[in-house]
PDB file of C-alpha atoms in Angstrom:
ATOM      1  CA  UNK A   1       0.000   0.000   0.000  1.00 50.00           C
ATOM      2  CA  UNK A   2       2.926   2.285  -0.593  1.00 41.00           C
ATOM      3  CA  UNK A   3       1.558   5.556  -1.794  1.00 41.00           C
ATOM      4  CA  UNK A   4       2.424   5.899  -5.447  1.00 37.00           C
ATOM      5  CA  UNK A   5       1.006   7.368  -8.610  1.00 34.00           C
ATOM      6  CA  UNK A   6       1.972   4.490 -10.875  1.00 33.00           C
ATOM      7  CA  UNK A   7      -0.461   1.580 -10.873  1.00 30.00           C
ATOM      8  CA  UNK A   8       1.924  -1.194 -11.867  1.00 29.00           C
ATOM      9  CA  UNK A   9       4.052  -2.497  -9.029  1.00 31.00           C
ATOM     10  CA  UNK A  10       5.812  -5.629  -7.902  1.00 31.00           C
ATOM     11  CA  UNK A  11       5.238  -7.177 -11.323  1.00 29.00           C
ATOM     12  CA  UNK A  12       6.093 -10.832 -11.799  1.00 30.00           C
ATOM     13  CA  UNK A  13       8.305 -12.012 -14.700  1.00 29.00           C
ATOM     14  CA  UNK A  14       6.908 -11.153 -18.126  1.00 29.00           C
ATOM     15  CA  UNK A  15       7.933 -12.384 -21.612  1.00 29.00           C
ATOM     16  CA  UNK A  16      11.531 -11.678 -22.631  1.00 28.00           C
ATOM     17  CA  UNK A  17      12.164  -8.068 -23.528  1.00 29.00           C
ATOM     18  CA  UNK A  18       9.095  -6.673 -21.753  1.00 28.00           C
ATOM     19  CA  UNK A  19       9.707  -3.231 -20.255  1.00 26.00           C
ATOM     20  CA  UNK A  20       7.829  -2.273 -17.132  1.00 29.00           C
ATOM     21  CA  UNK A  21       7.686   0.888 -15.090  1.00 31.00           C
ATOM     22  CA  UNK A  22       7.623  -0.807 -11.704  1.00 33.00           C
ATOM     23  CA  UNK A  23       7.575   1.117  -8.459  1.00 35.00           C
ATOM     24  CA  UNK A  24       7.049   4.814  -9.078  1.00 36.00           C
ATOM     25  CA  UNK A  25       7.178   5.690  -5.437  1.00 37.00           C
ATOM     26  CA  UNK A  26       6.188   9.006  -3.913  1.00 37.00           C
ATOM     27  CA  UNK A  27       6.199   7.907  -0.263  1.00 36.00           C
ATOM     28  CA  UNK A  28       8.102   5.142   1.460  1.00 37.00           C
ATOM     29  CA  UNK A  29       8.685   3.924   5.026  1.00 37.00           C
ATOM     30  CA  UNK A  30      11.935   4.749   6.759  1.00 37.00           C
ATOM     31  CA  UNK A  31      14.724   2.208   7.172  1.00 37.00           C
ATOM     32  CA  UNK A  32      13.748  -0.798   9.286  1.00 47.00           C
ATOM     33  CA  UNK A  33      10.136  -0.250   8.248  1.00 45.00           C
ATOM     34  CA  UNK A  34       7.992  -0.856  11.296  1.00 42.00           C
ATOM     35  CA  UNK A  35      10.581   1.015  13.361  1.00 38.00           C
ATOM     36  CA  UNK A  36       8.877   4.130  11.998  1.00 36.00           C
ATOM     37  CA  UNK A  37       5.685   3.072  13.789  1.00 41.00           C
ATOM     38  CA  UNK A  38       5.860   2.642  17.538  1.00 36.00           C
ATOM     39  CA  UNK A  39       3.409   0.330  19.245  1.00 36.00           C
ATOM     40  CA  UNK A  40       1.496   3.393  20.370  1.00 36.00           C
ATOM     41  CA  UNK A  41       1.306   4.713  16.818  1.00 39.00           C
ATOM     42  CA  UNK A  42       0.014   1.389  15.502  1.00 43.00           C
ATOM     43  CA  UNK A  43      -2.690   1.285  18.163  1.00 42.00           C
ATOM     44  CA  UNK A  44      -3.721   4.944  17.849  1.00 46.00           C
ATOM     45  CA  UNK A  45      -6.866   5.866  15.912  1.00 46.00           C
ATOM     46  CA  UNK A  46      -6.481   6.656  12.232  1.00 46.00           C
ATOM     47  CA  UNK A  47      -7.333  10.235  11.196  1.00 64.00           C
ATOM     48  CA  UNK A  48     -10.259   8.807   9.232  1.00 88.00           C
ATOM     49  CA  UNK A  49     -11.679   5.393   8.408  1.00 94.00           C
ATOM     50  CA  UNK A  50     -12.573   3.649   5.187  1.00 96.00           C
ATOM     51  CA  UNK A  51     -16.314   3.748   4.632  1.00 96.00           C
ATOM     52  CA  UNK A  52     -16.637   0.867   2.155  1.00 97.00           C
ATOM     53  CA  UNK A  53     -14.282  -2.130   2.073  1.00 97.00           C
ATOM     54  CA  UNK A  54     -14.302  -5.077  -0.325  1.00 96.00           C
ATOM     55  CA  UNK A  55     -12.005  -8.073   0.248  1.00 97.00           C
ATOM     56  CA  UNK A  56     -12.349 -10.962  -2.217  1.00 95.00           C
ATOM     57  CA  UNK A  57     -10.163 -13.945  -3.152  1.00 95.00           C
ATOM     58  CA  UNK A  58      -8.331 -13.181  -6.392  1.00 93.00           C
ATOM     59  CA  UNK A  59      -9.842 -15.273  -9.170  1.00 87.00           C
ATOM     60  CA  UNK A  60      -7.737 -14.272 -12.176  1.00 76.00           C
ATOM     61  CA  UNK A  61      -4.929 -16.271 -13.741  1.00 72.00           C
ATOM     62  CA  UNK A  62      -2.532 -13.325 -13.998  1.00 71.00           C
ATOM     63  CA  UNK A  63       0.704 -13.505 -12.032  1.00 66.00           C
ATOM     64  CA  UNK A  64       1.345  -9.802 -11.490  1.00 70.00           C
ATOM     65  CA  UNK A  65      -0.063  -7.694  -8.699  1.00 76.00           C
ATOM     66  CA  UNK A  66      -0.885  -4.038  -8.221  1.00 80.00           C
ATOM     67  CA  UNK A  67      -1.004  -1.616  -5.343  1.00 79.00           C
ATOM     68  CA  UNK A  68      -2.274   1.892  -5.934  1.00 81.00           C
ATOM     69  CA  UNK A  69      -3.920   4.830  -4.267  1.00 82.00           C
ATOM     70  CA  UNK A  70      -7.061   6.420  -5.690  1.00 88.00           C
ATOM     71  CA  UNK A  71      -8.541   9.861  -5.006  1.00 90.00           C
ATOM     72  CA  UNK A  72     -10.875   8.297  -2.433  1.00 93.00           C
ATOM     73  CA  UNK A  73      -9.029   5.176  -1.262  1.00 93.00           C
ATOM     74  CA  UNK A  74      -6.751   2.281  -2.123  1.00 92.00           C
ATOM     75  CA  UNK A  75      -6.874  -0.637  -4.560  1.00 92.00           C
ATOM     76  CA  UNK A  76      -4.757  -3.777  -4.078  1.00 93.00           C
ATOM     77  CA  UNK A  77      -5.077  -6.463  -6.736  1.00 93.00           C
ATOM     78  CA  UNK A  78      -3.742 -10.037  -6.531  1.00 93.00           C
ATOM     79  CA  UNK A  79      -1.955  -9.345  -3.249  1.00 93.00           C
ATOM     80  CA  UNK A  80      -1.130 -11.975  -0.652  1.00 94.00           C
ATOM     81  CA  UNK A  81      -2.176 -11.385   2.941  1.00 96.00           C
ATOM     82  CA  UNK A  82       1.513 -11.389   3.882  1.00 95.00           C
ATOM     83  CA  UNK A  83       2.110  -8.513   1.473  1.00 91.00           C
ATOM     84  CA  UNK A  84      -0.893  -6.619   2.834  1.00 95.00           C
ATOM     85  CA  UNK A  85       0.294  -7.037   6.417  1.00 96.00           C
ATOM     86  CA  UNK A  86       3.790  -5.859   5.513  1.00 91.00           C
ATOM     87  CA  UNK A  87       2.392  -2.808   3.753  1.00 88.00           C
ATOM     88  CA  UNK A  88      -0.022  -1.961   6.578  1.00 93.00           C
ATOM     89  CA  UNK A  89       2.673  -2.177   9.253  1.00 93.00           C
ATOM     90  CA  UNK A  90       5.506  -0.684   7.203  1.00 88.00           C
ATOM     91  CA  UNK A  91       7.698  -3.783   7.085  1.00 89.00           C
ATOM     92  CA  UNK A  92      10.507  -3.419   4.553  1.00 83.00           C
ATOM     93  CA  UNK A  93      11.395  -7.114   4.470  1.00 84.00           C
ATOM     94  CA  UNK A  94       9.250 -10.247   4.785  1.00 84.00           C
ATOM     95  CA  UNK A  95      11.554 -11.747   7.452  1.00 86.00           C
ATOM     96  CA  UNK A  96      10.249  -9.000   9.729  1.00 92.00           C
ATOM     97  CA  UNK A  97       6.904 -10.824   9.778  1.00 95.00           C
ATOM     98  CA  UNK A  98       7.167 -13.771  12.178  1.00 95.00           C
ATOM     99  CA  UNK A  99       4.712 -16.601  12.734  1.00 96.00           C
ATOM    100  CA  UNK A 100       2.425 -16.072   9.741  1.00 97.00           C
ATOM    101  CA  UNK A 101       0.995 -19.360   8.376  1.00 97.00           C
ATOM    102  CA  UNK A 102       1.904 -20.480   4.864  1.00 96.00           C
ATOM    103  CA  UNK A 103      -1.521 -19.646   3.418  1.00 97.00           C
ATOM    104  CA  UNK A 104      -0.900 -15.935   4.035  1.00 96.00           C
ATOM    105  CA  UNK A 105       1.777 -16.171   1.317  1.00 93.00           C
ATOM    106  CA  UNK A 106      -0.057 -18.429  -1.141  1.00 93.00           C
ATOM    107  CA  UNK A 107      -3.636 -17.098  -1.057  1.00 94.00           C
ATOM    108  CA  UNK A 108      -4.119 -13.825  -2.920  1.00 95.00           C
ATOM    109  CA  UNK A 109      -6.843 -11.210  -2.619  1.00 96.00           C
ATOM    110  CA  UNK A 110      -8.337  -8.165  -4.306  1.00 95.00           C
ATOM    111  CA  UNK A 111      -8.866  -5.384  -1.791  1.00 96.00           C
ATOM    112  CA  UNK A 112     -10.638  -2.103  -2.492  1.00 96.00           C
ATOM    113  CA  UNK A 113     -11.241   0.396   0.317  1.00 96.00           C
ATOM    114  CA  UNK A 114     -12.820   3.838  -0.080  1.00 96.00           C
ATOM    115  CA  UNK A 115     -13.586   6.700   2.256  1.00 96.00           C
ATOM    116  CA  UNK A 116     -16.939   8.452   2.290  1.00 96.00           C
ATOM    117  CA  UNK A 117     -17.473  11.043  -0.416  1.00 94.00           C
ATOM    118  CA  UNK A 118     -17.313  13.850   2.110  1.00 94.00           C
ATOM    119  CA  UNK A 119     -13.826  12.666   3.193  1.00 95.00           C
ATOM    120  CA  UNK A 120     -12.278  12.291  -0.288  1.00 94.00           C
ATOM    121  CA  UNK A 121     -10.702  15.745  -0.388  1.00 93.00           C
ATOM    122  CA  UNK A 122      -9.176  15.270   3.054  1.00 93.00           C
ATOM    123  CA  UNK A 123      -7.952  11.766   2.123  1.00 92.00           C
ATOM    124  CA  UNK A 124      -5.977  13.167  -0.802  1.00 89.00           C
ATOM    125  CA  UNK A 125      -4.050  15.398   1.609  1.00 87.00           C
ATOM    126  CA  UNK A 126      -3.052  12.577   3.969  1.00 86.00           C
ATOM    127  CA  UNK A 127       0.585  11.693   4.330  1.00 78.00           C
ATOM    128  CA  UNK A 128       1.567   8.087   3.856  1.00 74.00           C
ATOM    129  CA  UNK A 129       2.077   7.398   7.546  1.00 77.00           C
ATOM    130  CA  UNK A 130      -1.530   8.527   8.096  1.00 87.00           C
ATOM    131  CA  UNK A 131      -2.889   6.084   5.498  1.00 88.00           C
ATOM    132  CA  UNK A 132      -1.134   2.991   6.888  1.00 85.00           C
ATOM    133  CA  UNK A 133      -3.204   2.748  10.111  1.00 90.00           C
ATOM    134  CA  UNK A 134      -6.388   2.900   8.054  1.00 94.00           C
ATOM    135  CA  UNK A 135      -5.630  -0.611   6.790  1.00 95.00           C
ATOM    136  CA  UNK A 136      -5.335  -2.138  10.261  1.00 96.00           C
ATOM    137  CA  UNK A 137      -9.124  -2.417  10.881  1.00 96.00           C
ATOM    138  CA  UNK A 138      -9.407  -4.351   7.605  1.00 97.00           C
ATOM    139  CA  UNK A 139      -6.953  -6.938   8.924  1.00 97.00           C
ATOM    140  CA  UNK A 140      -8.696  -7.135  12.293  1.00 96.00           C
ATOM    141  CA  UNK A 141     -12.230  -7.305  10.885  1.00 96.00           C
ATOM    142  CA  UNK A 142     -11.808  -9.585   7.867  1.00 97.00           C
ATOM    143  CA  UNK A 143      -8.923 -11.802   9.061  1.00 97.00           C
ATOM    144  CA  UNK A 144      -9.198 -11.462  12.882  1.00 97.00           C
ATOM    145  CA  UNK A 145      -5.555 -10.438  12.779  1.00 97.00           C
ATOM    146  CA  UNK A 146      -3.660  -9.691  15.987  1.00 97.00           C
ATOM    147  CA  UNK A 147       0.090  -9.202  16.446  1.00 97.00           C
ATOM    148  CA  UNK A 148       2.709  -7.576  18.630  1.00 97.00           C
ATOM    149  CA  UNK A 149       6.109  -6.049  18.003  1.00 96.00           C
ATOM    150  CA  UNK A 150       9.475  -7.310  19.247  1.00 96.00           C
ATOM    151  CA  UNK A 151      13.128  -6.608  18.496  1.00 96.00           C
ATOM    152  CA  UNK A 152      15.263  -9.541  17.371  1.00 95.00           C
ATOM    153  CA  UNK A 153      18.778  -9.994  15.973  1.00 94.00           C
ATOM    154  CA  UNK A 154      18.586 -10.761  12.248  1.00 91.00           C
ATOM    155  CA  UNK A 155      21.097 -11.062   9.410  1.00 92.00           C
ATOM    156  CA  UNK A 156      21.197  -7.741   7.552  1.00 94.00           C
ATOM    157  CA  UNK A 157      23.194  -5.937   4.918  1.00 95.00           C
ATOM    158  CA  UNK A 158      24.702  -2.724   6.235  1.00 96.00           C
ATOM    159  CA  UNK A 159      25.027  -0.136   3.469  1.00 97.00           C
ATOM    160  CA  UNK A 160      28.426   1.481   3.983  1.00 98.00           C
ATOM    161  CA  UNK A 161      30.837   3.628   1.984  1.00 97.00           C
ATOM    162  CA  UNK A 162      33.055   1.684  -0.408  1.00 97.00           C
ATOM    163  CA  UNK A 163      36.772   2.308  -0.747  1.00 95.00           C
ATOM    164  CA  UNK A 164      37.158   5.688  -2.405  1.00 93.00           C
ATOM    165  CA  UNK A 165      33.953   7.075  -0.914  1.00 96.00           C
ATOM    166  CA  UNK A 166      30.562   8.020  -2.258  1.00 96.00           C
ATOM    167  CA  UNK A 167      29.963   8.731  -5.949  1.00 97.00           C
ATOM    168  CA  UNK A 168      26.472  10.088  -5.324  1.00 97.00           C
ATOM    169  CA  UNK A 169      25.506  13.513  -6.699  1.00 95.00           C
ATOM    170  CA  UNK A 170      23.751  15.909  -4.360  1.00 95.00           C
ATOM    171  CA  UNK A 171      20.348  16.978  -5.622  1.00 94.00           C
ATOM    172  CA  UNK A 172      19.929  20.593  -6.698  1.00 92.00           C
ATOM    173  CA  UNK A 173      17.685  22.492  -4.249  1.00 89.00           C
ATOM    174  CA  UNK A 174      14.413  23.484  -5.878  1.00 87.00           C
ATOM    175  CA  UNK A 175      14.876  21.244  -8.917  1.00 89.00           C
ATOM    176  CA  UNK A 176      11.440  20.613 -10.449  1.00 87.00           C
ATOM    177  CA  UNK A 177      12.615  17.605 -12.516  1.00 89.00           C
ATOM    178  CA  UNK A 178      10.738  18.769 -15.608  1.00 87.00           C
ATOM    179  CA  UNK A 179      12.552  16.152 -17.684  1.00 86.00           C
ATOM    180  CA  UNK A 180      12.439  13.409 -15.076  1.00 87.00           C
ATOM    181  CA  UNK A 181       9.863  11.011 -13.644  1.00 86.00           C
ATOM    182  CA  UNK A 182       6.420  12.579 -13.539  1.00 80.00           C
ATOM    183  CA  UNK A 183       3.495  11.809 -11.294  1.00 70.00           C
ATOM    184  CA  UNK A 184      -0.128  11.273 -12.267  1.00 62.00           C
ATOM    185  CA  UNK A 185      -0.473  15.055 -12.472  1.00 70.00           C
ATOM    186  CA  UNK A 186       2.074  15.111 -15.311  1.00 78.00           C
ATOM    187  CA  UNK A 187       4.525  17.138 -13.229  1.00 81.00           C
ATOM    188  CA  UNK A 188       8.020  16.092 -12.209  1.00 84.00           C
ATOM    189  CA  UNK A 189       8.596  15.695  -8.483  1.00 82.00           C
ATOM    190  CA  UNK A 190      11.522  15.397  -6.086  1.00 87.00           C
ATOM    191  CA  UNK A 191      11.615  12.530  -3.593  1.00 84.00           C
ATOM    192  CA  UNK A 192      10.773   9.928  -6.264  1.00 87.00           C
ATOM    193  CA  UNK A 193      12.324   6.582  -7.184  1.00 88.00           C
ATOM    194  CA  UNK A 194      11.440   4.776 -10.404  1.00 87.00           C
ATOM    195  CA  UNK A 195      12.545   1.283 -11.417  1.00 87.00           C
ATOM    196  CA  UNK A 196      12.466  -0.016 -14.993  1.00 88.00           C
ATOM    197  CA  UNK A 197      12.603  -3.799 -15.290  1.00 87.00           C
ATOM    198  CA  UNK A 198      13.557  -5.816 -18.367  1.00 89.00           C
ATOM    199  CA  UNK A 199      13.233  -9.594 -18.580  1.00 86.00           C
ATOM    200  CA  UNK A 200      16.077 -10.771 -20.827  1.00 87.00           C
ATOM    201  CA  UNK A 201      16.104 -13.791 -23.180  1.00 87.00           C
ATOM    202  CA  UNK A 202      18.970 -15.361 -21.183  1.00 84.00           C
ATOM    203  CA  UNK A 203      16.752 -15.715 -18.072  1.00 83.00           C
ATOM    204  CA  UNK A 204      18.256 -12.668 -16.398  1.00 88.00           C
ATOM    205  CA  UNK A 205      16.461  -9.550 -15.216  1.00 88.00           C
ATOM    206  CA  UNK A 206      17.970  -6.095 -15.678  1.00 91.00           C
ATOM    207  CA  UNK A 207      16.770  -3.234 -13.484  1.00 91.00           C
ATOM    208  CA  UNK A 208      17.509   0.475 -13.726  1.00 93.00           C
ATOM    209  CA  UNK A 209      16.703   2.548 -10.663  1.00 94.00           C
ATOM    210  CA  UNK A 210      16.354   6.309 -11.146  1.00 94.00           C
ATOM    211  CA  UNK A 211      16.247   8.543  -8.065  1.00 94.00           C
ATOM    212  CA  UNK A 212      15.184  12.183  -7.863  1.00 94.00           C
ATOM    213  CA  UNK A 213      16.225  13.993  -4.677  1.00 94.00           C
ATOM    214  CA  UNK A 214      15.974  10.955  -2.380  1.00 94.00           C
ATOM    215  CA  UNK A 215      17.600  10.202   0.952  1.00 94.00           C
ATOM    216  CA  UNK A 216      19.802   7.210   1.702  1.00 96.00           C
ATOM    217  CA  UNK A 217      17.054   5.841   3.954  1.00 91.00           C
ATOM    218  CA  UNK A 218      14.795   5.713   0.886  1.00 90.00           C
ATOM    219  CA  UNK A 219      17.493   3.848  -1.027  1.00 94.00           C
ATOM    220  CA  UNK A 220      17.935   1.179   1.666  1.00 92.00           C
ATOM    221  CA  UNK A 221      14.170   0.652   1.801  1.00 88.00           C
ATOM    222  CA  UNK A 222      14.119   0.055  -1.950  1.00 88.00           C
ATOM    223  CA  UNK A 223      17.066  -2.339  -1.740  1.00 91.00           C
ATOM    224  CA  UNK A 224      15.301  -4.286   1.024  1.00 88.00           C
ATOM    225  CA  UNK A 225      12.180  -4.629  -1.108  1.00 81.00           C
ATOM    226  CA  UNK A 226      13.823  -5.560  -4.404  1.00 78.00           C
ATOM    227  CA  UNK A 227      14.651  -9.197  -3.781  1.00 64.00           C
ATOM    228  CA  UNK A 228      17.696  -9.205  -1.519  1.00 65.00           C
ATOM    229  CA  UNK A 229      18.013 -12.020   1.007  1.00 79.00           C
ATOM    230  CA  UNK A 230      18.435  -9.651   3.980  1.00 88.00           C
ATOM    231  CA  UNK A 231      17.075  -6.374   5.254  1.00 91.00           C
ATOM    232  CA  UNK A 232      19.293  -3.446   4.250  1.00 94.00           C
ATOM    233  CA  UNK A 233      20.102  -0.780   6.857  1.00 93.00           C
ATOM    234  CA  UNK A 234      21.882   2.557   6.468  1.00 96.00           C
ATOM    235  CA  UNK A 235      25.337   2.902   7.990  1.00 96.00           C
ATOM    236  CA  UNK A 236      26.764   5.346   5.433  1.00 97.00           C
ATOM    237  CA  UNK A 237      26.509   8.434   7.607  1.00 96.00           C
ATOM    238  CA  UNK A 238      25.328  10.356   4.537  1.00 96.00           C
ATOM    239  CA  UNK A 239      22.673  13.038   4.879  1.00 93.00           C
ATOM    240  CA  UNK A 240      20.965  15.185   2.285  1.00 93.00           C
ATOM    241  CA  UNK A 241      19.213  14.118  -0.899  1.00 95.00           C
ATOM    242  CA  UNK A 242      20.682  12.663  -4.090  1.00 97.00           C
ATOM    243  CA  UNK A 243      20.049  12.144  -7.792  1.00 96.00           C
ATOM    244  CA  UNK A 244      21.394   8.891  -9.228  1.00 96.00           C
ATOM    245  CA  UNK A 245      20.899   5.972 -11.571  1.00 96.00           C
ATOM    246  CA  UNK A 246      21.740   2.396 -10.626  1.00 96.00           C
ATOM    247  CA  UNK A 247      21.669  -0.494 -13.103  1.00 95.00           C
ATOM    248  CA  UNK A 248      22.140  -4.144 -12.179  1.00 93.00           C
ATOM    249  CA  UNK A 249      21.261  -7.639 -13.376  1.00 92.00           C
ATOM    250  CA  UNK A 250      20.020 -10.707 -11.514  1.00 86.00           C
ATOM    251  CA  UNK A 251      19.615 -14.326 -12.516  1.00 79.00           C
ATOM    252  CA  UNK A 252      15.999 -15.548 -12.300  1.00 67.00           C
ATOM    253  CA  UNK A 253      17.186 -18.989 -11.176  1.00 59.00           C
ATOM    254  CA  UNK A 254      19.618 -17.702  -8.534  1.00 54.00           C
ATOM    255  CA  UNK A 255      18.870 -17.405  -4.840  1.00 46.00           C
ATOM    256  CA  UNK A 256      17.867 -13.923  -3.659  1.00 46.00           C
ATOM    257  CA  UNK A 257      20.871 -11.643  -3.314  1.00 47.00           C
ATOM    258  CA  UNK A 258      23.176 -13.923  -5.331  1.00 46.00           C
ATOM    259  CA  UNK A 259      25.500 -12.515  -7.968  1.00 43.00           C
ATOM    260  CA  UNK A 260      25.666 -13.687 -11.561  1.00 40.00           C
ATOM    261  CA  UNK A 261      27.966 -16.507 -12.617  1.00 39.00           C
ATOM    262  CA  UNK A 262      27.839 -15.858 -16.362  1.00 45.00           C
ATOM    263  CA  UNK A 263      29.050 -12.256 -16.338  1.00 48.00           C
ATOM    264  CA  UNK A 264      26.060 -10.974 -18.326  1.00 66.00           C
ATOM    265  CA  UNK A 265      25.705  -7.919 -16.080  1.00 80.00           C
ATOM    266  CA  UNK A 266      26.765  -6.472 -12.719  1.00 90.00           C
ATOM    267  CA  UNK A 267      25.142  -7.825  -9.579  1.00 91.00           C
ATOM    268  CA  UNK A 268      23.560  -5.365  -7.163  1.00 92.00           C
ATOM    269  CA  UNK A 269      26.701  -5.638  -5.005  1.00 93.00           C
ATOM    270  CA  UNK A 270      29.042  -4.729  -7.864  1.00 94.00           C
ATOM    271  CA  UNK A 271      26.723  -2.039  -9.233  1.00 95.00           C
ATOM    272  CA  UNK A 272      26.489  -0.257  -5.885  1.00 97.00           C
ATOM    273  CA  UNK A 273      30.280  -0.133  -5.530  1.00 97.00           C
ATOM    274  CA  UNK A 274      31.104   0.822  -9.106  1.00 97.00           C
ATOM    275  CA  UNK A 275      28.239   3.237  -9.782  1.00 97.00           C
ATOM    276  CA  UNK A 276      27.429   4.795  -6.383  1.00 98.00           C
ATOM    277  CA  UNK A 277      30.533   4.184  -4.263  1.00 98.00           C
ATOM    278  CA  UNK A 278      28.525   2.190  -1.721  1.00 98.00           C
ATOM    279  CA  UNK A 279      28.865  -1.345  -0.392  1.00 96.00           C
ATOM    280  CA  UNK A 280      26.576  -3.979   1.148  1.00 95.00           C
ATOM    281  CA  UNK A 281      28.301  -5.547   4.149  1.00 95.00           C
ATOM    282  CA  UNK A 282      26.704  -8.673   5.748  1.00 95.00           C
ATOM    283  CA  UNK A 283      26.305  -8.554   9.529  1.00 96.00           C
ATOM    284  CA  UNK A 284      23.721  -8.970  12.307  1.00 95.00           C
ATOM    285  CA  UNK A 285      21.699  -6.182  13.872  1.00 94.00           C
ATOM    286  CA  UNK A 286      18.686  -5.725  16.132  1.00 93.00           C
ATOM    287  CA  UNK A 287      15.618  -5.361  13.930  1.00 91.00           C
ATOM    288  CA  UNK A 288      11.955  -4.706  14.833  1.00 93.00           C
ATOM    289  CA  UNK A 289       9.721  -7.635  13.883  1.00 95.00           C
ATOM    290  CA  UNK A 290       5.974  -8.161  13.925  1.00 97.00           C
ATOM    291  CA  UNK A 291       4.970 -11.425  15.633  1.00 98.00           C
ATOM    292  CA  UNK A 292       1.593 -12.847  14.592  1.00 98.00           C
ATOM    293  CA  UNK A 293      -0.594 -13.817  17.554  1.00 98.00           C
ATOM    294  CA  UNK A 294      -3.717 -14.781  15.589  1.00 98.00           C
ATOM    295  CA  UNK A 295      -5.030 -14.789  12.035  1.00 98.00           C
ATOM    296  CA  UNK A 296      -7.982 -16.496  10.331  1.00 97.00           C
ATOM    297  CA  UNK A 297      -8.829 -17.219   6.715  1.00 96.00           C
ATOM    298  CA  UNK A 298     -11.325 -14.963   5.009  1.00 93.00           C
ATOM    299  CA  UNK A 299     -14.881 -16.001   5.800  1.00 81.00           C
ATOM    300  CA  UNK A 300     -17.552 -16.369   3.098  1.00 66.00           C
ATOM    301  CA  UNK A 301     -19.785 -13.710   4.573  1.00 49.00           C
TER     302      UNK A 301
END
């Protein structure tokens, strides 16, 4: 449920050569995800509530899924309950969700939630952190979901400076990005990340990430959500906002986070060092996790 203007997100593999604009993101959680929401914040009332909610099992044969905001609500198509929980609680990485049964990953749903007509104008002004709690009653009502937060040591990738230092370019203050990524209003915006994905004939996937005036915390969130085998945390010490492009290639058959053996393109590890002057260093760190206490399958009524 990340607030974004592009409708196509988290797309599954398409035929070779297909080009997708995946993840045009205008608001993202901070690093460590649920760390941005204290237990008190999660339990506090949302600024408004959805007036009409529809949750149905996904019946289509398509493999892709979509998450988008609308002027009066949200639409999530072909999304697993695990994905919905992670979005609602701001989890950057699925390992931060503990104790969820297997069916929460395999059963997919179409979820549409809208506010009352009188609240639509106010809904459009909400910040992303104000929309997240609005999804929690859906989980509690339709899936009887209950959970609590803990902190546990988990394997992570620390994003650090590579030898030679950062190659990032500071964003220009006030840049309107007229020639860059545009939102649904047709206007370029700062604080945006776009990812183009190409499925190659050799069973590899090439991604190009374009960033407009984004922080390092935004970058680590994206890296955590783009198929790595660990949560990524920021230990660069870099502040400010940056413009950059990052291009890397992964093997569809490889384990998450693995580099390529055939040399057809740089892995995410190599790309970060060579193109941005950053490095992913494996280590352990204390990470907030959401522990599932109870969840039920969707009832027929």
